[in-house]
Amino acid sequence: GDSVTQMEGPVTLSEEAFLTINCTYTATGYPSLFWYVQYPGEGLQLLLKATKADDKGSNKGFEATYRKETTSFHLEKGSVQVSDSAVYFCALSAGVQGAQKLVFGQGTRLTINP
Amino acid sequence: GAVVSQHPSWVICKSGTSVKIECRSLDFQATTMFWYRQFPKQSLMLMATSNEGSKATYEQGVEKDKFLINHASLTLSTLTVTSAHPEDSSFYICSAPDYEKLFFGSGTQLSVL
C-alpha cells in the first residue's frame, strides 16, 4: 500500500541554519504530496503542497519539489527561525477522496535554538 | 481559517474504563470527520472515517467494537475507547474537511494505567 517515510528526528539547528527534512514515498498512481506543521499545543496545519511531478510548493520560506523520479518531496528552508520549532509531517493523498484521506509519515520534531 | 476543536488534550485513565474524545468543527459543518492514531515514533494512522447520520467506516485492523464513533451532528464527532488497556495508550487526532482543505484538532494524548 501507499506509504511515506520521513527522516527521523529530532532535528536541532541554530537560528539562520539551512534546513532539509527528507521525505520519500511509495504509491500507486500519481498522488498529491503535502507538508503539514504542528506547533506546540495546536492542530496540524497545511504548510505547502504539490499536486503533480516537478511542482514546487512554497510557503513561509519553506519549499518542497515533487520529484517523481526519486519519489521524494524533501522540505527545505534557507534560514530557519526559532518560531519554526514544531513537528513536521509529510503526507500523500491518493484515490477518490483526494486530499481528505491522507497517508502520513511519522513526523520530524524540529527545534531551533537562538 | 476553519477551526477544529478537540477535547480533552490529554487524559489518564485506569485499565478497563472507557474514555470519550470529542471533535468539533467550530465555524463550519462537516458531514465527514477522520480519526487518526499515532504511536511514538510512528506515522499518524487513519483509524476510521466518521459519517454524520450513518455508521463510521473503519480501516482494516481497527476494532469497531473497541473504538466507538458517533457523528450525531454536523459539528460533532466522538471517539470512545471502550475498556481501555495500556496498549491503547496513544495520541489520537481528528480532522474535518472544509471544501478541499483538511483542518485538524490539536490531538488527545491517552495514557492507560
PDB file of C-alpha atoms in Angstrom:
ATOM      1  CA  GLY A   1       0.000   0.000   0.000  1.00  0.00           C
ATOM      2  CA  ASP A   2       0.884   3.651  -0.038  1.00  0.00           C
ATOM      3  CA  SER A   3       3.444   4.822   2.496  1.00  0.00           C
ATOM      4  CA  VAL A   4       5.543   7.825   3.485  1.00  0.00           C
ATOM      5  CA  THR A   5       8.969   7.736   5.111  1.00  0.00           C
ATOM      6  CA  GLN A   6      10.458  10.789   6.779  1.00  0.00           C
ATOM      7  CA  MET A   7      13.884  11.380   8.157  1.00  0.00           C
ATOM      8  CA  GLU A   8      13.986  10.528  11.805  1.00  0.00           C
ATOM      9  CA  GLY A   9      14.201  13.294  14.302  1.00  0.00           C
ATOM     10  CA  PRO A  10      14.585  15.088  16.437  1.00  0.00           C
ATOM     11  CA  VAL A  11      16.449  17.715  14.476  1.00  0.00           C
ATOM     12  CA  THR A  12      18.137  20.577  16.314  1.00  0.00           C
ATOM     13  CA  LEU A  13      19.576  23.562  14.480  1.00  0.00           C
ATOM     14  CA  SER A  14      20.781  27.036  15.253  1.00  0.00           C
ATOM     15  CA  GLU A  15      18.873  30.062  14.045  1.00  0.00           C
ATOM     16  CA  GLU A  16      19.627  31.001  10.417  1.00  0.00           C
ATOM     17  CA  ALA A  17      20.843  27.487   9.565  1.00  0.00           C
ATOM     18  CA  PHE A  18      19.752  25.707   6.397  1.00  0.00           C
ATOM     19  CA  LEU A  19      17.078  23.071   6.896  1.00  0.00           C
ATOM     20  CA  THR A  20      16.338  19.893   4.978  1.00  0.00           C
ATOM     21  CA  ILE A  21      13.839  17.279   6.129  1.00  0.00           C
ATOM     22  CA  ASN A  22      13.812  14.287   3.827  1.00  0.00           C
ATOM     23  CA  CYS A  23      10.603  12.615   2.715  1.00  0.00           C
ATOM     24  CA  THR A  24      10.168   9.732   0.313  1.00  0.00           C
ATOM     25  CA  TYR A  25       7.015   7.927  -0.650  1.00  0.00           C
ATOM     26  CA  THR A  26       5.668   4.824  -2.312  1.00  0.00           C
ATOM     27  CA  ALA A  27       2.346   4.993  -4.062  1.00  0.00           C
ATOM     28  CA  THR A  28       0.445   3.570  -6.954  1.00  0.00           C
ATOM     29  CA  GLY A  29      -0.681   6.179  -9.408  1.00  0.00           C
ATOM     30  CA  TYR A  30       0.056   9.866  -9.031  1.00  0.00           C
ATOM     31  CA  PRO A  31      -0.533  11.119  -5.506  1.00  0.00           C
ATOM     32  CA  SER A  32      -0.646  14.671  -4.267  1.00  0.00           C
ATOM     33  CA  LEU A  33       2.037  15.473  -1.694  1.00  0.00           C
ATOM     34  CA  PHE A  34       1.810  17.644   1.384  1.00  0.00           C
ATOM     35  CA  TRP A  35       3.797  19.017   4.278  1.00  0.00           C
ATOM     36  CA  TYR A  36       1.885  19.712   7.475  1.00  0.00           C
ATOM     37  CA  VAL A  37       3.245  21.502  10.535  1.00  0.00           C
ATOM     38  CA  GLN A  38       2.130  21.176  14.138  1.00  0.00           C
ATOM     39  CA  TYR A  39       3.151  23.954  16.505  1.00  0.00           C
ATOM     40  CA  PRO A  40       3.063  23.201  20.244  1.00  0.00           C
ATOM     41  CA  GLY A  41      -0.494  22.903  21.528  1.00  0.00           C
ATOM     42  CA  GLU A  42      -2.077  23.354  18.113  1.00  0.00           C
ATOM     43  CA  GLY A  43      -3.564  21.174  15.396  1.00  0.00           C
ATOM     44  CA  LEU A  44      -1.766  20.191  12.209  1.00  0.00           C
ATOM     45  CA  GLN A  45      -1.788  22.950   9.608  1.00  0.00           C
ATOM     46  CA  LEU A  46      -1.119  22.634   5.919  1.00  0.00           C
ATOM     47  CA  LEU A  47       2.274  24.174   5.163  1.00  0.00           C
ATOM     48  CA  LEU A  48       2.532  23.500   1.445  1.00  0.00           C
ATOM     49  CA  LYS A  49       1.509  21.039  -1.218  1.00  0.00           C
ATOM     50  CA  ALA A  50       2.245  19.864  -4.752  1.00  0.00           C
ATOM     51  CA  THR A  51      -0.173  18.003  -6.940  1.00  0.00           C
ATOM     52  CA  LYS A  52       1.964  16.803  -9.844  1.00  0.00           C
ATOM     53  CA  ALA A  53       5.520  15.952 -10.778  1.00  0.00           C
ATOM     54  CA  ASP A  54       8.002  18.858 -10.804  1.00  0.00           C
ATOM     55  CA  ASP A  55       5.565  21.130  -8.978  1.00  0.00           C
ATOM     56  CA  LYS A  56       7.159  23.202  -6.224  1.00  0.00           C
ATOM     57  CA  GLY A  57       5.116  24.041  -3.165  1.00  0.00           C
ATOM     58  CA  SER A  58       6.209  27.011  -1.080  1.00  0.00           C
ATOM     59  CA  ASN A  59       5.038  28.916   1.965  1.00  0.00           C
ATOM     60  CA  LYS A  60       6.648  30.931   4.790  1.00  0.00           C
ATOM     61  CA  GLY A  61      10.097  30.459   3.246  1.00  0.00           C
ATOM     62  CA  PHE A  62       9.721  26.681   3.069  1.00  0.00           C
ATOM     63  CA  GLU A  63       9.889  24.843  -0.245  1.00  0.00           C
ATOM     64  CA  ALA A  64       9.447  21.288  -1.477  1.00  0.00           C
ATOM     65  CA  THR A  65       9.598  19.919  -5.014  1.00  0.00           C
ATOM     66  CA  TYR A  66       7.635  16.885  -6.173  1.00  0.00           C
ATOM     67  CA  ARG A  67      10.296  14.581  -7.625  1.00  0.00           C
ATOM     68  CA  LYS A  68       8.693  11.618  -9.349  1.00  0.00           C
ATOM     69  CA  GLU A  69      11.993  10.086 -10.464  1.00  0.00           C
ATOM     70  CA  THR A  70      13.243   9.825  -6.883  1.00  0.00           C
ATOM     71  CA  THR A  71       9.766   9.592  -5.272  1.00  0.00           C
ATOM     72  CA  SER A  72      10.737  12.377  -2.922  1.00  0.00           C
ATOM     73  CA  PHE A  73       9.306  15.591  -1.511  1.00  0.00           C
ATOM     74  CA  HIS A  74      12.059  16.999   0.694  1.00  0.00           C
ATOM     75  CA  LEU A  75      11.286  20.085   2.768  1.00  0.00           C
ATOM     76  CA  GLU A  76      13.845  22.915   2.715  1.00  0.00           C
ATOM     77  CA  LYS A  77      14.275  26.353   4.201  1.00  0.00           C
ATOM     78  CA  GLY A  78      17.268  28.569   3.672  1.00  0.00           C
ATOM     79  CA  SER A  79      17.347  30.281   7.061  1.00  0.00           C
ATOM     80  CA  VAL A  80      15.324  28.917   9.958  1.00  0.00           C
ATOM     81  CA  GLN A  81      13.949  30.906  12.872  1.00  0.00           C
ATOM     82  CA  VAL A  82      13.150  29.967  16.450  1.00  0.00           C
ATOM     83  CA  SER A  83       9.468  30.235  15.545  1.00  0.00           C
ATOM     84  CA  ASP A  84       9.883  27.343  13.089  1.00  0.00           C
ATOM     85  CA  SER A  85      10.258  24.930  16.002  1.00  0.00           C
ATOM     86  CA  ALA A  86       7.466  22.404  15.505  1.00  0.00           C
ATOM     87  CA  VAL A  87       6.714  18.893  14.303  1.00  0.00           C
ATOM     88  CA  TYR A  88       6.634  18.487  10.522  1.00  0.00           C
ATOM     89  CA  PHE A  89       4.637  15.755   8.774  1.00  0.00           C
ATOM     90  CA  CYS A  90       4.988  14.682   5.175  1.00  0.00           C
ATOM     91  CA  ALA A  91       1.836  13.165   3.672  1.00  0.00           C
ATOM     92  CA  LEU A  92       0.334  11.942   0.452  1.00  0.00           C
ATOM     93  CA  SER A  93      -3.167  11.519  -0.809  1.00  0.00           C
ATOM     94  CA  ALA A  94      -4.455   9.262  -3.495  1.00  0.00           C
ATOM     95  CA  GLY A  95      -7.725   7.775  -4.544  1.00  0.00           C
ATOM     96  CA  VAL A  96     -11.136   9.241  -4.993  1.00  0.00           C
ATOM     97  CA  GLN A  97     -11.227  11.118  -1.712  1.00  0.00           C
ATOM     98  CA  GLY A  98      -8.158  13.077  -2.715  1.00  0.00           C
ATOM     99  CA  ALA A  99      -6.871  15.420  -0.071  1.00  0.00           C
ATOM    100  CA  GLN A 100      -9.298  14.187   2.515  1.00  0.00           C
ATOM    101  CA  LYS A 101      -7.729  10.766   3.028  1.00  0.00           C
ATOM    102  CA  LEU A 102      -4.072  11.154   3.842  1.00  0.00           C
ATOM    103  CA  VAL A 103      -1.167   8.801   4.474  1.00  0.00           C
ATOM    104  CA  PHE A 104       1.347  10.375   6.855  1.00  0.00           C
ATOM    105  CA  GLY A 105       4.977   9.946   7.674  1.00  0.00           C
ATOM    106  CA  GLN A 106       5.970   9.635  11.317  1.00  0.00           C
ATOM    107  CA  GLY A 107       6.733  13.305  11.785  1.00  0.00           C
ATOM    108  CA  THR A 108      10.023  15.081  12.444  1.00  0.00           C
ATOM    109  CA  ARG A 109      10.430  17.268  15.507  1.00  0.00           C
ATOM    110  CA  LEU A 110      12.447  20.377  14.734  1.00  0.00           C
ATOM    111  CA  THR A 111      13.980  22.572  17.422  1.00  0.00           C
ATOM    112  CA  ILE A 112      15.671  25.837  16.541  1.00  0.00           C
ATOM    113  CA  ASN A 113      17.969  27.349  19.133  1.00  0.00           C
ATOM    114  CA  PRO A 114      18.613  31.098  19.226  1.00  0.00           C
TER     115      PRO A 114
ATOM    116  CA  GLY B   1      -9.380  29.625   8.522  1.00  0.00           C
ATOM    117  CA  ALA B   2     -11.641  26.913   9.829  1.00  0.00           C
ATOM    118  CA  VAL B   3     -11.099  25.628  13.375  1.00  0.00           C
ATOM    119  CA  VAL B   4     -11.412  22.116  14.738  1.00  0.00           C
ATOM    120  CA  SER B   5     -11.529  21.784  18.491  1.00  0.00           C
ATOM    121  CA  GLN B   6     -10.558  18.504  20.141  1.00  0.00           C
ATOM    122  CA  HIS B   7     -11.117  17.731  23.795  1.00  0.00           C
ATOM    123  CA  PRO B   8      -9.568  16.683  26.087  1.00  0.00           C
ATOM    124  CA  SER B   9      -5.970  17.354  25.117  1.00  0.00           C
ATOM    125  CA  TRP B  10      -4.757  14.657  27.476  1.00  0.00           C
ATOM    126  CA  VAL B  11      -6.364  12.028  29.644  1.00  0.00           C
ATOM    127  CA  ILE B  12      -5.133   9.382  32.061  1.00  0.00           C
ATOM    128  CA  CYS B  13      -7.440   6.500  32.882  1.00  0.00           C
ATOM    129  CA  LYS B  14      -7.413   3.130  34.591  1.00  0.00           C
ATOM    130  CA  SER B  15      -7.369  -0.072  32.617  1.00  0.00           C
ATOM    131  CA  GLY B  16     -10.879  -1.292  31.867  1.00  0.00           C
ATOM    132  CA  THR B  17     -12.537   2.112  31.827  1.00  0.00           C
ATOM    133  CA  SER B  18     -13.883   3.937  28.784  1.00  0.00           C
ATOM    134  CA  VAL B  19     -12.721   7.291  27.520  1.00  0.00           C
ATOM    135  CA  LYS B  20     -14.578   9.666  25.207  1.00  0.00           C
ATOM    136  CA  ILE B  21     -12.796  12.140  22.930  1.00  0.00           C
ATOM    137  CA  GLU B  22     -14.730  14.937  21.249  1.00  0.00           C
ATOM    138  CA  CYS B  23     -14.010  16.624  17.947  1.00  0.00           C
ATOM    139  CA  ARG B  24     -15.930  19.766  16.987  1.00  0.00           C
ATOM    140  CA  SER B  25     -15.880  21.884  13.883  1.00  0.00           C
ATOM    141  CA  LEU B  26     -16.335  25.366  15.304  1.00  0.00           C
ATOM    142  CA  ASP B  27     -17.186  27.535  12.312  1.00  0.00           C
ATOM    143  CA  PHE B  28     -18.145  25.105   9.598  1.00  0.00           C
ATOM    144  CA  GLN B  29     -20.193  21.974   9.128  1.00  0.00           C
ATOM    145  CA  ALA B  30     -18.584  18.632   8.472  1.00  0.00           C
ATOM    146  CA  THR B  31     -20.505  15.625   7.237  1.00  0.00           C
ATOM    147  CA  THR B  32     -17.277  13.655   7.440  1.00  0.00           C
ATOM    148  CA  MET B  33     -14.532  13.611  10.039  1.00  0.00           C
ATOM    149  CA  PHE B  34     -11.424  11.489  10.245  1.00  0.00           C
ATOM    150  CA  TRP B  35      -9.834   9.873  13.297  1.00  0.00           C
ATOM    151  CA  TYR B  36      -6.109   9.109  13.400  1.00  0.00           C
ATOM    152  CA  ARG B  37      -3.861   7.419  15.929  1.00  0.00           C
ATOM    153  CA  GLN B  38      -0.140   7.851  16.368  1.00  0.00           C
ATOM    154  CA  PHE B  39       2.138   5.612  18.395  1.00  0.00           C
ATOM    155  CA  PRO B  40       5.540   7.012  19.436  1.00  0.00           C
ATOM    156  CA  LYS B  41       7.933   7.383  16.519  1.00  0.00           C
ATOM    157  CA  GLN B  42       5.352   6.013  14.103  1.00  0.00           C
ATOM    158  CA  SER B  43       3.130   7.525  11.443  1.00  0.00           C
ATOM    159  CA  LEU B  44      -0.282   9.023  12.003  1.00  0.00           C
ATOM    160  CA  MET B  45      -2.540   6.123  11.001  1.00  0.00           C
ATOM    161  CA  LEU B  46      -6.094   6.622   9.814  1.00  0.00           C
ATOM    162  CA  MET B  47      -8.420   4.639  12.069  1.00  0.00           C
ATOM    163  CA  ALA B  48     -11.840   5.480  10.733  1.00  0.00           C
ATOM    164  CA  THR B  49     -13.983   7.877   8.794  1.00  0.00           C
ATOM    165  CA  SER B  50     -16.901   9.297  10.751  1.00  0.00           C
ATOM    166  CA  ASN B  51     -20.073   9.993   8.744  1.00  0.00           C
ATOM    167  CA  GLU B  52     -22.828  12.236  10.047  1.00  0.00           C
ATOM    168  CA  GLY B  53     -26.051  10.320  10.439  1.00  0.00           C
ATOM    169  CA  SER B  54     -24.650   6.955   9.451  1.00  0.00           C
ATOM    170  CA  LYS B  55     -22.141   4.339  10.513  1.00  0.00           C
ATOM    171  CA  ALA B  56     -18.444   5.043  10.583  1.00  0.00           C
ATOM    172  CA  THR B  57     -16.123   3.382   8.115  1.00  0.00           C
ATOM    173  CA  TYR B  58     -13.213   1.636   9.828  1.00  0.00           C
ATOM    174  CA  GLU B  59      -9.807   0.932   8.361  1.00  0.00           C
ATOM    175  CA  GLN B  60      -8.564  -2.615   8.182  1.00  0.00           C
ATOM    176  CA  GLY B  61      -7.399  -3.927  11.532  1.00  0.00           C
ATOM    177  CA  VAL B  62      -9.276  -1.370  13.649  1.00  0.00           C
ATOM    178  CA  GLU B  63     -11.784  -2.921  16.057  1.00  0.00           C
ATOM    179  CA  LYS B  64     -15.104  -1.165  15.652  1.00  0.00           C
ATOM    180  CA  ASP B  65     -16.413  -2.507  18.965  1.00  0.00           C
ATOM    181  CA  LYS B  66     -13.450  -1.081  20.798  1.00  0.00           C
ATOM    182  CA  PHE B  67     -13.341   2.302  19.113  1.00  0.00           C
ATOM    183  CA  LEU B  68     -16.912   3.533  19.009  1.00  0.00           C
ATOM    184  CA  ILE B  69     -17.504   6.514  16.768  1.00  0.00           C
ATOM    185  CA  ASN B  70     -20.610   8.647  16.834  1.00  0.00           C
ATOM    186  CA  HIS B  71     -21.205  11.557  14.469  1.00  0.00           C
ATOM    187  CA  ALA B  72     -24.521  12.806  15.754  1.00  0.00           C
ATOM    188  CA  SER B  73     -24.452  16.321  14.318  1.00  0.00           C
ATOM    189  CA  LEU B  74     -22.774  18.282  11.566  1.00  0.00           C
ATOM    190  CA  THR B  75     -20.289  19.767  14.020  1.00  0.00           C
ATOM    191  CA  LEU B  76     -19.507  16.970  16.462  1.00  0.00           C
ATOM    192  CA  SER B  77     -17.886  13.556  16.229  1.00  0.00           C
ATOM    193  CA  THR B  78     -16.891  11.488  19.243  1.00  0.00           C
ATOM    194  CA  LEU B  79     -14.475   8.608  19.622  1.00  0.00           C
ATOM    195  CA  THR B  80     -14.972   6.360  22.640  1.00  0.00           C
ATOM    196  CA  VAL B  81     -12.203   3.964  23.564  1.00  0.00           C
ATOM    197  CA  THR B  82     -14.064   1.204  25.392  1.00  0.00           C
ATOM    198  CA  SER B  83     -12.483  -0.976  28.062  1.00  0.00           C
ATOM    199  CA  ALA B  84      -9.164   0.748  27.541  1.00  0.00           C
ATOM    200  CA  HIS B  85      -5.930  -1.165  28.051  1.00  0.00           C
ATOM    201  CA  PRO B  86      -2.334   0.051  28.256  1.00  0.00           C
ATOM    202  CA  GLU B  87      -1.763  -0.877  24.602  1.00  0.00           C
ATOM    203  CA  ASP B  88      -4.424   1.701  23.668  1.00  0.00           C
ATOM    204  CA  SER B  89      -2.201   4.440  25.032  1.00  0.00           C
ATOM    205  CA  SER B  90      -1.531   6.668  22.063  1.00  0.00           C
ATOM    206  CA  PHE B  91      -2.019  10.082  20.527  1.00  0.00           C
ATOM    207  CA  TYR B  92      -5.437  10.425  18.878  1.00  0.00           C
ATOM    208  CA  ILE B  93      -6.183  13.226  16.444  1.00  0.00           C
ATOM    209  CA  CYS B  94      -9.256  14.178  14.440  1.00  0.00           C
ATOM    210  CA  SER B  95      -9.658  16.171  11.267  1.00  0.00           C
ATOM    211  CA  ALA B  96     -12.505  17.587   9.251  1.00  0.00           C
ATOM    212  CA  PRO B  97     -12.617  18.827   5.668  1.00  0.00           C
ATOM    213  CA  ASP B  98     -13.897  22.263   4.752  1.00  0.00           C
ATOM    214  CA  TYR B  99     -14.205  22.328   0.985  1.00  0.00           C
ATOM    215  CA  GLU B 100     -10.983  20.679  -0.188  1.00  0.00           C
ATOM    216  CA  LYS B 101      -8.866  21.525   2.835  1.00  0.00           C
ATOM    217  CA  LEU B 102      -8.379  19.399   5.913  1.00  0.00           C
ATOM    218  CA  PHE B 103      -8.350  21.000   9.356  1.00  0.00           C
ATOM    219  CA  PHE B 104      -7.004  19.170  12.358  1.00  0.00           C
ATOM    220  CA  GLY B 105      -7.682  19.160  16.060  1.00  0.00           C
ATOM    221  CA  SER B 106      -4.747  19.546  18.415  1.00  0.00           C
ATOM    222  CA  GLY B 107      -4.895  15.905  19.451  1.00  0.00           C
ATOM    223  CA  THR B 108      -5.526  13.884  22.608  1.00  0.00           C
ATOM    224  CA  GLN B 109      -2.789  12.044  24.448  1.00  0.00           C
ATOM    225  CA  LEU B 110      -4.339   8.985  26.104  1.00  0.00           C
ATOM    226  CA  SER B 111      -2.448   7.147  28.821  1.00  0.00           C
ATOM    227  CA  VAL B 112      -3.986   3.963  30.201  1.00  0.00           C
ATOM    228  CA  LEU B 113      -2.566   2.763  33.506  1.00  0.00           C
TER     229      LEU B 113
END
